[in-house]
mmCIF file of C-alpha atoms in Angstrom:
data_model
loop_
_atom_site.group_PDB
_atom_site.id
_atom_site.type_symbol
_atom_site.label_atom_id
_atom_site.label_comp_id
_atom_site.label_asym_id
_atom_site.label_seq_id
_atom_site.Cartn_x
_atom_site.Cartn_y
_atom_site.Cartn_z
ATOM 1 C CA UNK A 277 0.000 0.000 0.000
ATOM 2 C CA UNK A 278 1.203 3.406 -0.935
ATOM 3 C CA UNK A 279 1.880 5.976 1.575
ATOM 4 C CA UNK A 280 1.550 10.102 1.179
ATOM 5 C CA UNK A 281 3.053 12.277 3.961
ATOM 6 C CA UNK A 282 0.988 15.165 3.825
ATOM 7 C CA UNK A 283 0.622 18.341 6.050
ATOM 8 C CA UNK A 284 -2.780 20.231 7.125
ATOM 9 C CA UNK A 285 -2.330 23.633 7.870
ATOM 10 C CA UNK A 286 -5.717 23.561 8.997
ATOM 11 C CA UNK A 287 -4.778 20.968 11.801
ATOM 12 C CA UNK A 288 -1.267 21.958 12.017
ATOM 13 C CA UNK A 289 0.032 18.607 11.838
ATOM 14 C CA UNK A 290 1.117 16.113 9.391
ATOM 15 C CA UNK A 291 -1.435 12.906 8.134
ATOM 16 C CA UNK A 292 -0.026 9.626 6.227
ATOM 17 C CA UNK A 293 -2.380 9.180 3.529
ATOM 18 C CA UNK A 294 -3.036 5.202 2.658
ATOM 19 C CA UNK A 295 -3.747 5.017 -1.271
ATOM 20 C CA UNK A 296 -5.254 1.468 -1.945
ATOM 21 C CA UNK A 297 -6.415 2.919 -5.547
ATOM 22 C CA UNK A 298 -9.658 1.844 -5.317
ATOM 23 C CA UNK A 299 -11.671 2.687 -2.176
ATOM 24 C CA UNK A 300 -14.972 3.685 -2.386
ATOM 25 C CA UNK A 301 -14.085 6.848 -0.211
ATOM 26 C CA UNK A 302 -11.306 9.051 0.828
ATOM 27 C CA UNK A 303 -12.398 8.290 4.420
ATOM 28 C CA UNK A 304 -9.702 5.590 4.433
ATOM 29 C CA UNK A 305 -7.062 8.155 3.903
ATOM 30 C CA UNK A 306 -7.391 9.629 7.044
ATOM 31 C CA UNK A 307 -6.465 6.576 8.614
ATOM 32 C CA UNK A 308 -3.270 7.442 9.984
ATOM 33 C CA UNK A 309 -2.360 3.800 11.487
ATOM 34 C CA UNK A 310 1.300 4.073 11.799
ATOM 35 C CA UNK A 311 1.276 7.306 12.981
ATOM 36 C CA UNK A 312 1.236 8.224 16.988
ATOM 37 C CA UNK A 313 -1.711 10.353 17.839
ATOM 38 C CA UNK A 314 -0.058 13.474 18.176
ATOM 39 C CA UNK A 315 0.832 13.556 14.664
ATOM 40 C CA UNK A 316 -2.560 12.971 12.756
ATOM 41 C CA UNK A 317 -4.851 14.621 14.496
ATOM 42 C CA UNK A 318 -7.205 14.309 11.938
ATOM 43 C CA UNK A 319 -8.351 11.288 13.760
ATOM 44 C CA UNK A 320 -9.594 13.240 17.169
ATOM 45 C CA UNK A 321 -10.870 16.023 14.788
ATOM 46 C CA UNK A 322 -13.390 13.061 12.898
ATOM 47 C CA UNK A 323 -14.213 11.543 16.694
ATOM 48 C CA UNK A 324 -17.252 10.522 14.749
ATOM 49 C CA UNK A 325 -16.637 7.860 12.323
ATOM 50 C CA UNK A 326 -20.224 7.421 11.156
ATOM 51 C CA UNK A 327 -20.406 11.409 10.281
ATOM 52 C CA UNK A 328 -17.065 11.575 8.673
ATOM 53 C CA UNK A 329 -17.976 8.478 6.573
ATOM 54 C CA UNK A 330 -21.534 10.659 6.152
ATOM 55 C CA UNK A 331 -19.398 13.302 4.856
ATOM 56 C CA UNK A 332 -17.453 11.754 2.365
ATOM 57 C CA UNK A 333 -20.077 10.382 0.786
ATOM 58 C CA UNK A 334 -19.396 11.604 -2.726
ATOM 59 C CA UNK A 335 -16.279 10.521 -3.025
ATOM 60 C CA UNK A 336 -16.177 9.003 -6.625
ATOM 61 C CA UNK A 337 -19.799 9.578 -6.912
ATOM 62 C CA UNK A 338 -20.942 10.613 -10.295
ATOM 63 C CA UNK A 339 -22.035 14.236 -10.794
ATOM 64 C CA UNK A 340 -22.334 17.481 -13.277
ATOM 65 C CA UNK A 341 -19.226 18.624 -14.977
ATOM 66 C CA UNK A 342 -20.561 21.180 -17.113
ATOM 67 C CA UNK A 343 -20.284 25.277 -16.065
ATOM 68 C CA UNK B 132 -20.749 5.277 -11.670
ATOM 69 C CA UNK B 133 -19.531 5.191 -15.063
ATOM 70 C CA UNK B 134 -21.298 8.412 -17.136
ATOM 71 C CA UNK B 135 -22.428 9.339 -20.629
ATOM 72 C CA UNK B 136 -22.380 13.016 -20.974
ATOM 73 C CA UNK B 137 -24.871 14.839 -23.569
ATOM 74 C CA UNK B 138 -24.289 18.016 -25.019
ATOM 75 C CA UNK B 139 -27.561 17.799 -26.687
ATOM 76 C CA UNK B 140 -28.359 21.040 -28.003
ATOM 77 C CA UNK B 141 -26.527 24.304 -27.599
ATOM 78 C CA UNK B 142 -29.553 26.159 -28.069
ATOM 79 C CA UNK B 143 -30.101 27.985 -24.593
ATOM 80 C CA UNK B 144 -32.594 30.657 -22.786
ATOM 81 C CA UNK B 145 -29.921 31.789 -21.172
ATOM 82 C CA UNK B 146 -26.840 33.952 -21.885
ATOM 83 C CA UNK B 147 -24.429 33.105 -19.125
ATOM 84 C CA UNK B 148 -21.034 35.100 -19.807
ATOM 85 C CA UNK B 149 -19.541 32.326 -18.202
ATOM 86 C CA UNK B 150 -20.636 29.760 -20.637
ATOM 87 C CA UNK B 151 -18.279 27.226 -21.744
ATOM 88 C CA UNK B 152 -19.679 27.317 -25.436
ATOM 89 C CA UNK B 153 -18.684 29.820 -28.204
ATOM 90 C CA UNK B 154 -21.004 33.044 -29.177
ATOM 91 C CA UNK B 155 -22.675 31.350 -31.983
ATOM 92 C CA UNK B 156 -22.845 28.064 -30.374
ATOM 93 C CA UNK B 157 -26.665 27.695 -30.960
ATOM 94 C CA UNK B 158 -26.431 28.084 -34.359
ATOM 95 C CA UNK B 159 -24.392 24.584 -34.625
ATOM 96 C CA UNK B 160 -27.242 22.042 -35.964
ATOM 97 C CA UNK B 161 -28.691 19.682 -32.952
ATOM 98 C CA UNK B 162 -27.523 16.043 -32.739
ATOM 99 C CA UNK B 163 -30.446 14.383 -34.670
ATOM 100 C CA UNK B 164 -32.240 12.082 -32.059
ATOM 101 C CA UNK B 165 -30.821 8.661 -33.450
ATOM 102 C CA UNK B 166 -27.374 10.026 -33.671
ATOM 103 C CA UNK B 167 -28.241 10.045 -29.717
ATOM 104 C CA UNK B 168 -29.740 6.733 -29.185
ATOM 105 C CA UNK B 169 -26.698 5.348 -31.714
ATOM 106 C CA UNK B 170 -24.120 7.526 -29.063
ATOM 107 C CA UNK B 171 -25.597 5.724 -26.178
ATOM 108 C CA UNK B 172 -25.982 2.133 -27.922
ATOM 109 C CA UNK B 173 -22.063 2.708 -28.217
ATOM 110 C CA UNK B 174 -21.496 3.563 -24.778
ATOM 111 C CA UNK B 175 -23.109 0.911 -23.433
ATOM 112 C CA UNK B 176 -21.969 -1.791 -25.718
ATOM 113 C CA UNK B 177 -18.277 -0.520 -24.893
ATOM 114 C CA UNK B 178 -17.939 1.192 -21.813
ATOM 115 C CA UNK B 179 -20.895 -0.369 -19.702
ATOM 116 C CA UNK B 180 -22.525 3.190 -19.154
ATOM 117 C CA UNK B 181 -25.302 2.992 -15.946
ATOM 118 C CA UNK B 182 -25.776 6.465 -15.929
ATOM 119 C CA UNK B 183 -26.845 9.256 -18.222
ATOM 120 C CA UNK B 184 -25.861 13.192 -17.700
ATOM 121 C CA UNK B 185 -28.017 15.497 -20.001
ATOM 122 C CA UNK B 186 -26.684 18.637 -20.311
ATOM 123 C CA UNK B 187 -26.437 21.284 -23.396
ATOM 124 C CA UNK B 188 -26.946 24.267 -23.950
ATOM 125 C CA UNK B 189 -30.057 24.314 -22.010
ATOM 126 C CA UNK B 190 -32.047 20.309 -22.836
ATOM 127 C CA UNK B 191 -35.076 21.180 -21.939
ATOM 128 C CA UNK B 192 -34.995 22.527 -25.110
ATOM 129 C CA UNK B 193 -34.396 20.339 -27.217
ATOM 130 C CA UNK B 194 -37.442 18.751 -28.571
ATOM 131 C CA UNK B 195 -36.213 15.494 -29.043
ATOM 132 C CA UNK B 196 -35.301 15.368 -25.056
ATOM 133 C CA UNK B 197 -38.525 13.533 -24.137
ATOM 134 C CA UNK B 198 -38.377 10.337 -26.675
ATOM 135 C CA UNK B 199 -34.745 10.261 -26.008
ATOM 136 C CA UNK B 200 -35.644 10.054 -21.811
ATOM 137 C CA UNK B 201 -37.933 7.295 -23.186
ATOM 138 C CA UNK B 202 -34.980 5.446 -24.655
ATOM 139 C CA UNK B 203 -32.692 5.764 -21.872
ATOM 140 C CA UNK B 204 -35.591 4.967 -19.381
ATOM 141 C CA UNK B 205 -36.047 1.462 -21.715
ATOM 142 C CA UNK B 206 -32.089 0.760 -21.715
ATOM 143 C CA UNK B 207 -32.627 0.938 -17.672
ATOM 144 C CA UNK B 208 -29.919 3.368 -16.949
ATOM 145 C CA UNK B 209 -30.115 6.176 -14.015
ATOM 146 C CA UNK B 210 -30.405 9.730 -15.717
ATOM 147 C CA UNK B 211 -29.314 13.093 -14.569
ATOM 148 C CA UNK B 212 -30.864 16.668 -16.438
ATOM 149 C CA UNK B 213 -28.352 19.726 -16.038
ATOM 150 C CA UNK B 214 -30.775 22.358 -16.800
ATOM 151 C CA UNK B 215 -31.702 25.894 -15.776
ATOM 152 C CA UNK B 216 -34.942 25.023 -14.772
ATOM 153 C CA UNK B 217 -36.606 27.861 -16.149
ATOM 154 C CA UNK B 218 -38.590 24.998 -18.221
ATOM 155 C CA UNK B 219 -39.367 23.021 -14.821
ATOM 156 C CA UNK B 220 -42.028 26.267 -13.687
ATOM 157 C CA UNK B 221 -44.193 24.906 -16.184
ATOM 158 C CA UNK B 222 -45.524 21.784 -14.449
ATOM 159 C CA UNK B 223 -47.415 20.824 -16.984
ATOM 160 C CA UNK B 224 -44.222 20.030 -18.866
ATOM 161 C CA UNK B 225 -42.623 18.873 -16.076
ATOM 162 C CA UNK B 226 -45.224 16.017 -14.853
ATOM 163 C CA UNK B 227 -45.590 15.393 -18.297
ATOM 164 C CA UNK B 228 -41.378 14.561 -18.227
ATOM 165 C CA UNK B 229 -41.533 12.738 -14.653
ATOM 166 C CA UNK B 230 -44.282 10.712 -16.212
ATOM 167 C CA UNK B 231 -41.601 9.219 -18.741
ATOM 168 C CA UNK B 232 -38.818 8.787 -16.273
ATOM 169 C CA UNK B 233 -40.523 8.394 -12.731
ATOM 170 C CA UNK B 234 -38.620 10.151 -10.114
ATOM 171 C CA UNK B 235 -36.430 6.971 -8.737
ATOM 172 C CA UNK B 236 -33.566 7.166 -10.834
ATOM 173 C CA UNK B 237 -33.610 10.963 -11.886
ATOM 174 C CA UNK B 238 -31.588 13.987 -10.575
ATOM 175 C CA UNK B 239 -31.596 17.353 -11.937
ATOM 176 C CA UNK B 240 -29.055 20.014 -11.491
ATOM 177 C CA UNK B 241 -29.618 23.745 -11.655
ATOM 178 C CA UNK B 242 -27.201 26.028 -10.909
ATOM 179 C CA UNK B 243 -27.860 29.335 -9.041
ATOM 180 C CA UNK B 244 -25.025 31.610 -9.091
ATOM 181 C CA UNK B 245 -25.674 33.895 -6.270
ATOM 182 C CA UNK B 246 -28.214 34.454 -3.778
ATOM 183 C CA UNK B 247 -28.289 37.703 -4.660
ATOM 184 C CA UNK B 248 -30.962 38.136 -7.790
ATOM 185 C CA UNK B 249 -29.067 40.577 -9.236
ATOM 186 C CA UNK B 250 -26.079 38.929 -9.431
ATOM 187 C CA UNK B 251 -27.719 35.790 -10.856
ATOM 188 C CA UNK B 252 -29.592 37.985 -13.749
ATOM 189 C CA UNK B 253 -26.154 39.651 -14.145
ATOM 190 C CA UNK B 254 -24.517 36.904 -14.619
ATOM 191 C CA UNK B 255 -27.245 35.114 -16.781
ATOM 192 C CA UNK B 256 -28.136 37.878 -18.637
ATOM 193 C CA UNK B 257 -31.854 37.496 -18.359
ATOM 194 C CA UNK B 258 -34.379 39.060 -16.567
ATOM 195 C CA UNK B 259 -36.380 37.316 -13.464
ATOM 196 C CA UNK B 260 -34.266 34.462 -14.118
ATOM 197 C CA UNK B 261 -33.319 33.913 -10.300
ATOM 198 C CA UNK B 262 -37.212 33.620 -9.260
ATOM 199 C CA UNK B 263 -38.203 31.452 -12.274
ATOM 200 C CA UNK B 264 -35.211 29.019 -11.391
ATOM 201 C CA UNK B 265 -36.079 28.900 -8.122
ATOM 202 C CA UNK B 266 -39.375 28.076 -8.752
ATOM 203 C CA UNK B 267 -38.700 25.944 -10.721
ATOM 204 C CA UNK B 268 -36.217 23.937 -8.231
ATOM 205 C CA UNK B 269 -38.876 23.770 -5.958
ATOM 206 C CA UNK B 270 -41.809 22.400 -8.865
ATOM 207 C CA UNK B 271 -38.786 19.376 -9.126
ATOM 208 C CA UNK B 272 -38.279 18.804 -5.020
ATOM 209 C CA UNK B 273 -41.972 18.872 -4.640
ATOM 210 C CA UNK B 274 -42.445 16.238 -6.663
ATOM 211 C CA UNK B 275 -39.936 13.870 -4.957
ATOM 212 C CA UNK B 276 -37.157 14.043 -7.523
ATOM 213 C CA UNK B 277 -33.350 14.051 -6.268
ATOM 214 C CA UNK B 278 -32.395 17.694 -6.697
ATOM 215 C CA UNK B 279 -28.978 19.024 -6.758
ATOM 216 C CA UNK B 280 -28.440 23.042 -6.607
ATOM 217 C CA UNK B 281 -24.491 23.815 -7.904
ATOM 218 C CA UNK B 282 -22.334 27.141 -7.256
ATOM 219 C CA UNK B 283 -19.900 27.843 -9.926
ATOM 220 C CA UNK B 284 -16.756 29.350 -8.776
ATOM 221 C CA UNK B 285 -16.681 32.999 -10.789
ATOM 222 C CA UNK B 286 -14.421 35.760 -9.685
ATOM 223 C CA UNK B 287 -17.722 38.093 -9.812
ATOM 224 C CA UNK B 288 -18.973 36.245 -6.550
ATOM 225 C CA UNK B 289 -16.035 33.616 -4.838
ATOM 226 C CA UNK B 290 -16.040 36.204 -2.216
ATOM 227 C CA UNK B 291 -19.918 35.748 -1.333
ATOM 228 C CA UNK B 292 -19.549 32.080 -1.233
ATOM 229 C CA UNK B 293 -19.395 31.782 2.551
ATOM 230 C CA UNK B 294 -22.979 33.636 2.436
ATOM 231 C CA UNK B 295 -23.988 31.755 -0.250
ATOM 232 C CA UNK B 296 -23.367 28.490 1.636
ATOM 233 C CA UNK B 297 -25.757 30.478 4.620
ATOM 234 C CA UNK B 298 -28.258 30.848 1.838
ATOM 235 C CA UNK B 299 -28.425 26.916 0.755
ATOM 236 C CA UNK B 300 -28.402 25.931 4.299
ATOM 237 C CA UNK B 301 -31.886 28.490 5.303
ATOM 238 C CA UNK B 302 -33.487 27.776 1.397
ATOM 239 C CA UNK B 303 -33.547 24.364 0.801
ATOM 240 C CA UNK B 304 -34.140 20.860 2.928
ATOM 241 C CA UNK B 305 -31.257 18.954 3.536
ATOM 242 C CA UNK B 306 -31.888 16.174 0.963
ATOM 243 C CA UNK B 307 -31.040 18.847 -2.032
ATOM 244 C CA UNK B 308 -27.326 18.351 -2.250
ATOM 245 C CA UNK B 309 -24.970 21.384 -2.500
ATOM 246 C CA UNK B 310 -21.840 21.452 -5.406
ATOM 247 C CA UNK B 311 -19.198 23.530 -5.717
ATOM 248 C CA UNK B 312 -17.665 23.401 -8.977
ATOM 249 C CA UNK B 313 -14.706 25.016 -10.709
ATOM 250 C CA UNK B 314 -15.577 26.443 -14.253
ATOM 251 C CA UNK B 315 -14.859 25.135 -17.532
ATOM 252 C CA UNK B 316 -12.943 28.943 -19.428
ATOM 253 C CA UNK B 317 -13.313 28.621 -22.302
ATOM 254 C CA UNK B 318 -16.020 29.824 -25.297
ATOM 255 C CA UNK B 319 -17.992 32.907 -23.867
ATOM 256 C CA UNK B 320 -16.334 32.233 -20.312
ATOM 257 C CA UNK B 321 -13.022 32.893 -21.607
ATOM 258 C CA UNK B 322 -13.581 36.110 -23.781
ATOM 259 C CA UNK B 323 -15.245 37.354 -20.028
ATOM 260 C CA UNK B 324 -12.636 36.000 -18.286
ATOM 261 C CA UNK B 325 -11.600 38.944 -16.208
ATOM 262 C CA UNK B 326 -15.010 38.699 -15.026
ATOM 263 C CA UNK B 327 -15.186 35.126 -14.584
ATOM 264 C CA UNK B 328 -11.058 33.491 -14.362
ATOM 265 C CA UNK B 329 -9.945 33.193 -10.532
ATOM 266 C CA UNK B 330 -6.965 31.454 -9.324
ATOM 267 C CA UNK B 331 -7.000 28.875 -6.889
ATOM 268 C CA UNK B 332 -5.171 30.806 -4.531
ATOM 269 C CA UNK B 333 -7.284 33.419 -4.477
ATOM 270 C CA UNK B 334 -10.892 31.781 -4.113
ATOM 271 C CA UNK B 335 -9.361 28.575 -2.205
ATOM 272 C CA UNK B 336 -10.135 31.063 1.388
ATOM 273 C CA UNK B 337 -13.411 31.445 0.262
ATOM 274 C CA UNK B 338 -14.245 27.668 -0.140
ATOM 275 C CA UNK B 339 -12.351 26.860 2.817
ATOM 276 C CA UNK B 340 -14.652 29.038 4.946
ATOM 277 C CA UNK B 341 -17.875 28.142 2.997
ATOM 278 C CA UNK B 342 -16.703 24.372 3.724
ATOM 279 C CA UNK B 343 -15.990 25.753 7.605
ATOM 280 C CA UNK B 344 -19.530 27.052 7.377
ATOM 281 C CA UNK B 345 -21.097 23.127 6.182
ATOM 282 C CA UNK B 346 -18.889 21.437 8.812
ATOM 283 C CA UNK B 347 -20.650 23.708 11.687
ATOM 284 C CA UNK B 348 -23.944 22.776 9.831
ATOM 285 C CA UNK B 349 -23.270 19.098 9.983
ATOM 286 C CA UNK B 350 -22.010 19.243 13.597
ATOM 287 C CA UNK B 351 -25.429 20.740 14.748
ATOM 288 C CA UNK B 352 -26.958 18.414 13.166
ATOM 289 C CA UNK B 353 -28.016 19.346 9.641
ATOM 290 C CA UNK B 354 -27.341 16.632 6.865
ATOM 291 C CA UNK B 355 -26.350 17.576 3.332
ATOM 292 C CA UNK B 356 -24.542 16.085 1.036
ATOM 293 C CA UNK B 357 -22.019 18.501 -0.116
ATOM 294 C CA UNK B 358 -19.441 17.835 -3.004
ATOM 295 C CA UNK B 359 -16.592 20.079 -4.426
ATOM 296 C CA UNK B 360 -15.759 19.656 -7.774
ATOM 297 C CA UNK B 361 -12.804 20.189 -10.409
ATOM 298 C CA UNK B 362 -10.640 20.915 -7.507
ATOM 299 C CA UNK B 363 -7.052 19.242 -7.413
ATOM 300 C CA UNK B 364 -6.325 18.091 -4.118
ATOM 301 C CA UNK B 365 -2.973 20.366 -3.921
ATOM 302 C CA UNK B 366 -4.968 23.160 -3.684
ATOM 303 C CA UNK B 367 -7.035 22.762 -0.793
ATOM 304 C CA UNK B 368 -6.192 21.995 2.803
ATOM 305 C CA UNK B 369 -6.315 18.244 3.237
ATOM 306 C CA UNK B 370 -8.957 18.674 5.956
ATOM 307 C CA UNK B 371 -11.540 19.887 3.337
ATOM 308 C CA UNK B 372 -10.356 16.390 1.159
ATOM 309 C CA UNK B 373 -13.631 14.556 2.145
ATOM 310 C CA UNK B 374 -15.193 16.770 -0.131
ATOM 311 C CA UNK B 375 -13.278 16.583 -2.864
ATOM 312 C CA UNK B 376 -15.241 14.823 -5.656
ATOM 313 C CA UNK B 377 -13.433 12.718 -8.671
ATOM 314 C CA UNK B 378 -15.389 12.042 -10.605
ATOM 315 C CA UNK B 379 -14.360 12.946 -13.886
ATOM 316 C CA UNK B 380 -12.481 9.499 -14.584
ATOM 317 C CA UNK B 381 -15.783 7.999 -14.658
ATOM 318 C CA UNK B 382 -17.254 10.408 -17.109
ATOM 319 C CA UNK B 383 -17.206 9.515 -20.750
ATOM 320 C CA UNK B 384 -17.971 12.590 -23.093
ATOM 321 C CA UNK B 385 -20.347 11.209 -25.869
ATOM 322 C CA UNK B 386 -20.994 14.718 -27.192
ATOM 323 C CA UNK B 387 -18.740 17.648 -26.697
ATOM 324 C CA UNK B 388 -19.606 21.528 -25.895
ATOM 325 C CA UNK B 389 -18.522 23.602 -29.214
ATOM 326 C CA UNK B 390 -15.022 25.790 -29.192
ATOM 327 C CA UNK B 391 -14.238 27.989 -31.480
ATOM 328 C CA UNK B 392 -12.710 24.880 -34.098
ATOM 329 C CA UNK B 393 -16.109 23.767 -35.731
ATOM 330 C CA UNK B 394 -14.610 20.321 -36.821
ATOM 331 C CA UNK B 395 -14.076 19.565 -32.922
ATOM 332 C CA UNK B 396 -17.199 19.954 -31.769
ATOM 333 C CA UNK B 397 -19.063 17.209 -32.916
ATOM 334 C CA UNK B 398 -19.201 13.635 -31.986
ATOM 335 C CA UNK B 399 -18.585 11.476 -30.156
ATOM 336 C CA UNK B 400 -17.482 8.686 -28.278
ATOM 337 C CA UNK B 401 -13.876 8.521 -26.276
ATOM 338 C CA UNK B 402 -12.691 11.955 -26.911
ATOM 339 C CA UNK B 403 -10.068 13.228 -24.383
ATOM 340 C CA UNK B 404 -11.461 14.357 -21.347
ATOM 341 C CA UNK B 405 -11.024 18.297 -20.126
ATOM 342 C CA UNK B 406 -10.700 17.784 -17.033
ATOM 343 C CA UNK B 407 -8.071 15.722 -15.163
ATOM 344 C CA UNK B 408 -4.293 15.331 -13.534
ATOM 345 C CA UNK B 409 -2.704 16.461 -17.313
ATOM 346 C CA UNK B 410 -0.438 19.369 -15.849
ATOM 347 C CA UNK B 411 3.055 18.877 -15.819
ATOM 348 C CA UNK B 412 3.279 18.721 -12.127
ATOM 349 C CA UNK B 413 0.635 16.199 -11.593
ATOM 350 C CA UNK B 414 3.119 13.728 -13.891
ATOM 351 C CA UNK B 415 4.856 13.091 -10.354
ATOM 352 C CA UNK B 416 2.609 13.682 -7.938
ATOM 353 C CA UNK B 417 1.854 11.133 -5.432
ATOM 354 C CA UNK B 418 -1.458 11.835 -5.605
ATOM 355 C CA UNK B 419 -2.582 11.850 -8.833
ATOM 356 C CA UNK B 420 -4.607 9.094 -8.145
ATOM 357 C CA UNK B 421 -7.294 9.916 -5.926
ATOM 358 C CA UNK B 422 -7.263 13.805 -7.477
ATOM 359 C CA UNK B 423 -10.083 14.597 -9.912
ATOM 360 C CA UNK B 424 -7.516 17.632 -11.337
ATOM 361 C CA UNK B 425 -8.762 20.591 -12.895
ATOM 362 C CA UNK B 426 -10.030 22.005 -16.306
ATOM 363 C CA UNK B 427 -7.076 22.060 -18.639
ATOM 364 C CA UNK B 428 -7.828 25.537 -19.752
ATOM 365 C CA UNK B 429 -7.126 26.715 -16.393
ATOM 366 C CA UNK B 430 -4.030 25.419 -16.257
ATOM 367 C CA UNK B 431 -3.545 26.997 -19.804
ATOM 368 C CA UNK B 432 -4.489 30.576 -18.036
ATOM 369 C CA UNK B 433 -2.668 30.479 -14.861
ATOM 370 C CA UNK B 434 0.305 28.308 -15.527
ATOM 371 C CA UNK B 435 1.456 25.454 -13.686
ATOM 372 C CA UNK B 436 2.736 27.660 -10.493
ATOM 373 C CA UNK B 437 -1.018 26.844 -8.989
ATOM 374 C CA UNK B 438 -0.301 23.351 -8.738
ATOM 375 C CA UNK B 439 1.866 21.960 -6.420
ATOM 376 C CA UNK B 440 2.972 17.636 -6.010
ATOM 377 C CA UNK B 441 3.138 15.693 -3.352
ATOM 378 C CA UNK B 442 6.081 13.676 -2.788
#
């Protein structure tokens, strides 16, 4: 599995993004598992795993392209 | 879910200067009606197409639009309308559509540009059109029909975005789903374009804190499904990724908007998308993957400076 060090200004801290190239949602890139808690806190931020999962619903989901 | 796209008429009661189509645009003869059913035999004999976008121009307008919702209704395949729907505040016309394609597996798209009337009738050039639309959003929800209401990213109004994200949230139920797309400049949208071009880094602070806004929303409890489009990933804080839609590498083009090089704009089937990771930068990018990219004439008009890889 391919791994992406990213940072989050937003957060202030860095995430390790898991690419598994075909996940039905980015949800699973938040998952920081090799990571200590300190550094993705990403993870506290999304406490709630049913509403993040809510939220990234439309990942890959088809929609209007058009202007 | 792998898409057709339509372009079926570029006739239009509109005249959005931030229209991806060239002045002159509905002049271009319509795709005849079996040219359409032949473009979506194709698809779905060689890509496996489940889902059909309608766009144009405007379609309602297109007289053929209800015999070919008839044929894509018979072929079983979901269908989505992009459409003004200036046509929808007749509902006459529209039961008389819904009666063809039910409601189940139908979604129609109408974008409002501002909350502000006159910034919508500025920016579509016609009169009233901000009530009629609206009304006409609300003839489609009414009637049980999965409604989508989009916000194009135009540097006359990224900086009222955060308000505009207010404005969904108090105007429409949760169930209507809220995009934010990136524009398409080119055609009338790119002879406007110091009216309509913004960089990323410019009107990336403005989606951040509309985003902010739908987070807040969400945490108090509302529920919308909220999707930002044509947006590469290394231009927006990872924590705003979720929303991030990519899309486009499931979208097949089987008719094309017009440019200004007549012998493009025609059919048909596998063209090269518009949209995607095609900038120079993206070639090493670790995350190429999962990023939907951006129109390629934006990368034309601001360089390759607004992208930036991962490693």
């Amino acid at each position: 599995m391919k791994k992406v060090k990213v940072f989050s200004k937003k957060l202030d801290a860095n995430m390790t993004i898991e690419l598994d190239g075909n996940g039905p949602s980015i949800t699973n890139l938040y998952e920081d598992k090799n990571a200590d808690s300190s550094d993705c806190s990403l993870a506290t931020e999304f406490s709630d795993r049913g509403w993040e999962a809510w939220m990234n619903a439309g990942w890959n989901n088809w929609g209007a392209i058009c202007n | 879910m792998r898409t057709a796209y339509f372009s079926m008429s570029f006739d239009c009661n509109e005249k959005c200067i931030f229209c991806p189509c060239s002045e002159g645009a509905n002049t271009i003869p319509d795709i005849s009606l079996d040219e359409m059913k032949h473009c979506l035999d194709r698809a779905i004999e060689e890509t496996g197409v489940e889902h059909v976008l309608l766009s144009g121009g405007e379609p309602t307008l297109k007289k053929d639009l209800l015999p070919f919702l008839s044929y894509i209704v018979s072929k079983k395949l979901s269908i989505g309308i992009l459409s003004n729907a200036l046509k929808f505040t007749s509902e006459r016309y529209l039961d008389k559509m819904l009666e063809i394609t039910g409601t189940e597996n139908l979604e129609i798209t109408t974008a409002i540009h501002s909350h502000i009337p006159k910034k919508h009738e500025r920016l579509t050039q016609l009169k009233n059109s901000f009530a009629k639309s609206m009304q006409g959003i609300q003839n489609v929800y009414e009637r049980g029909v999965k409604t989508t209401v989009k916000y194009n990213v135009i540097n006359y109004t990224y900086r009222d975005l955060p308000a505009y994200t207010d404005w969904v949230f108090e105007s429409f139920p949760d169930d209507v789903t809220y995009l934010i797309c990136n524009i398409d400049i080119n055609g009338v949208a790119l002879k406007n374009k110091d009216m309509i071009a913004v960089e990323f880094s410019e009107s990336t602070p403005f989606v951040e804190e509309a985003l902010d806004k739908v987070i807040a929303y969400r945490k108090a409890g509302r529920r919308r499904n909220v999707k930002l489009f044509t947006t590469p990933l290394c231009t927006i804080d990872p924590y705003y990724w979720g929303f991030v839609n990519n899309q486009t590498k499931e979208t097949l083009a089987a008719l094309r908007v017009p440019t200004d090089v007549p012998e493009n704009d025609r059919l048909f089937l596998n063209i090269s998308s518009d949209t995607g990771t095609m900038f120079e930068p993206c070639r090493e990018c670790a995350m190429k993957d999962p990023c939907p990219g951006t129109w390629k004439k934006t990368g034309e008009l601001f360089g390759d400076k607004i992208l930036s890889p991962f490693q």
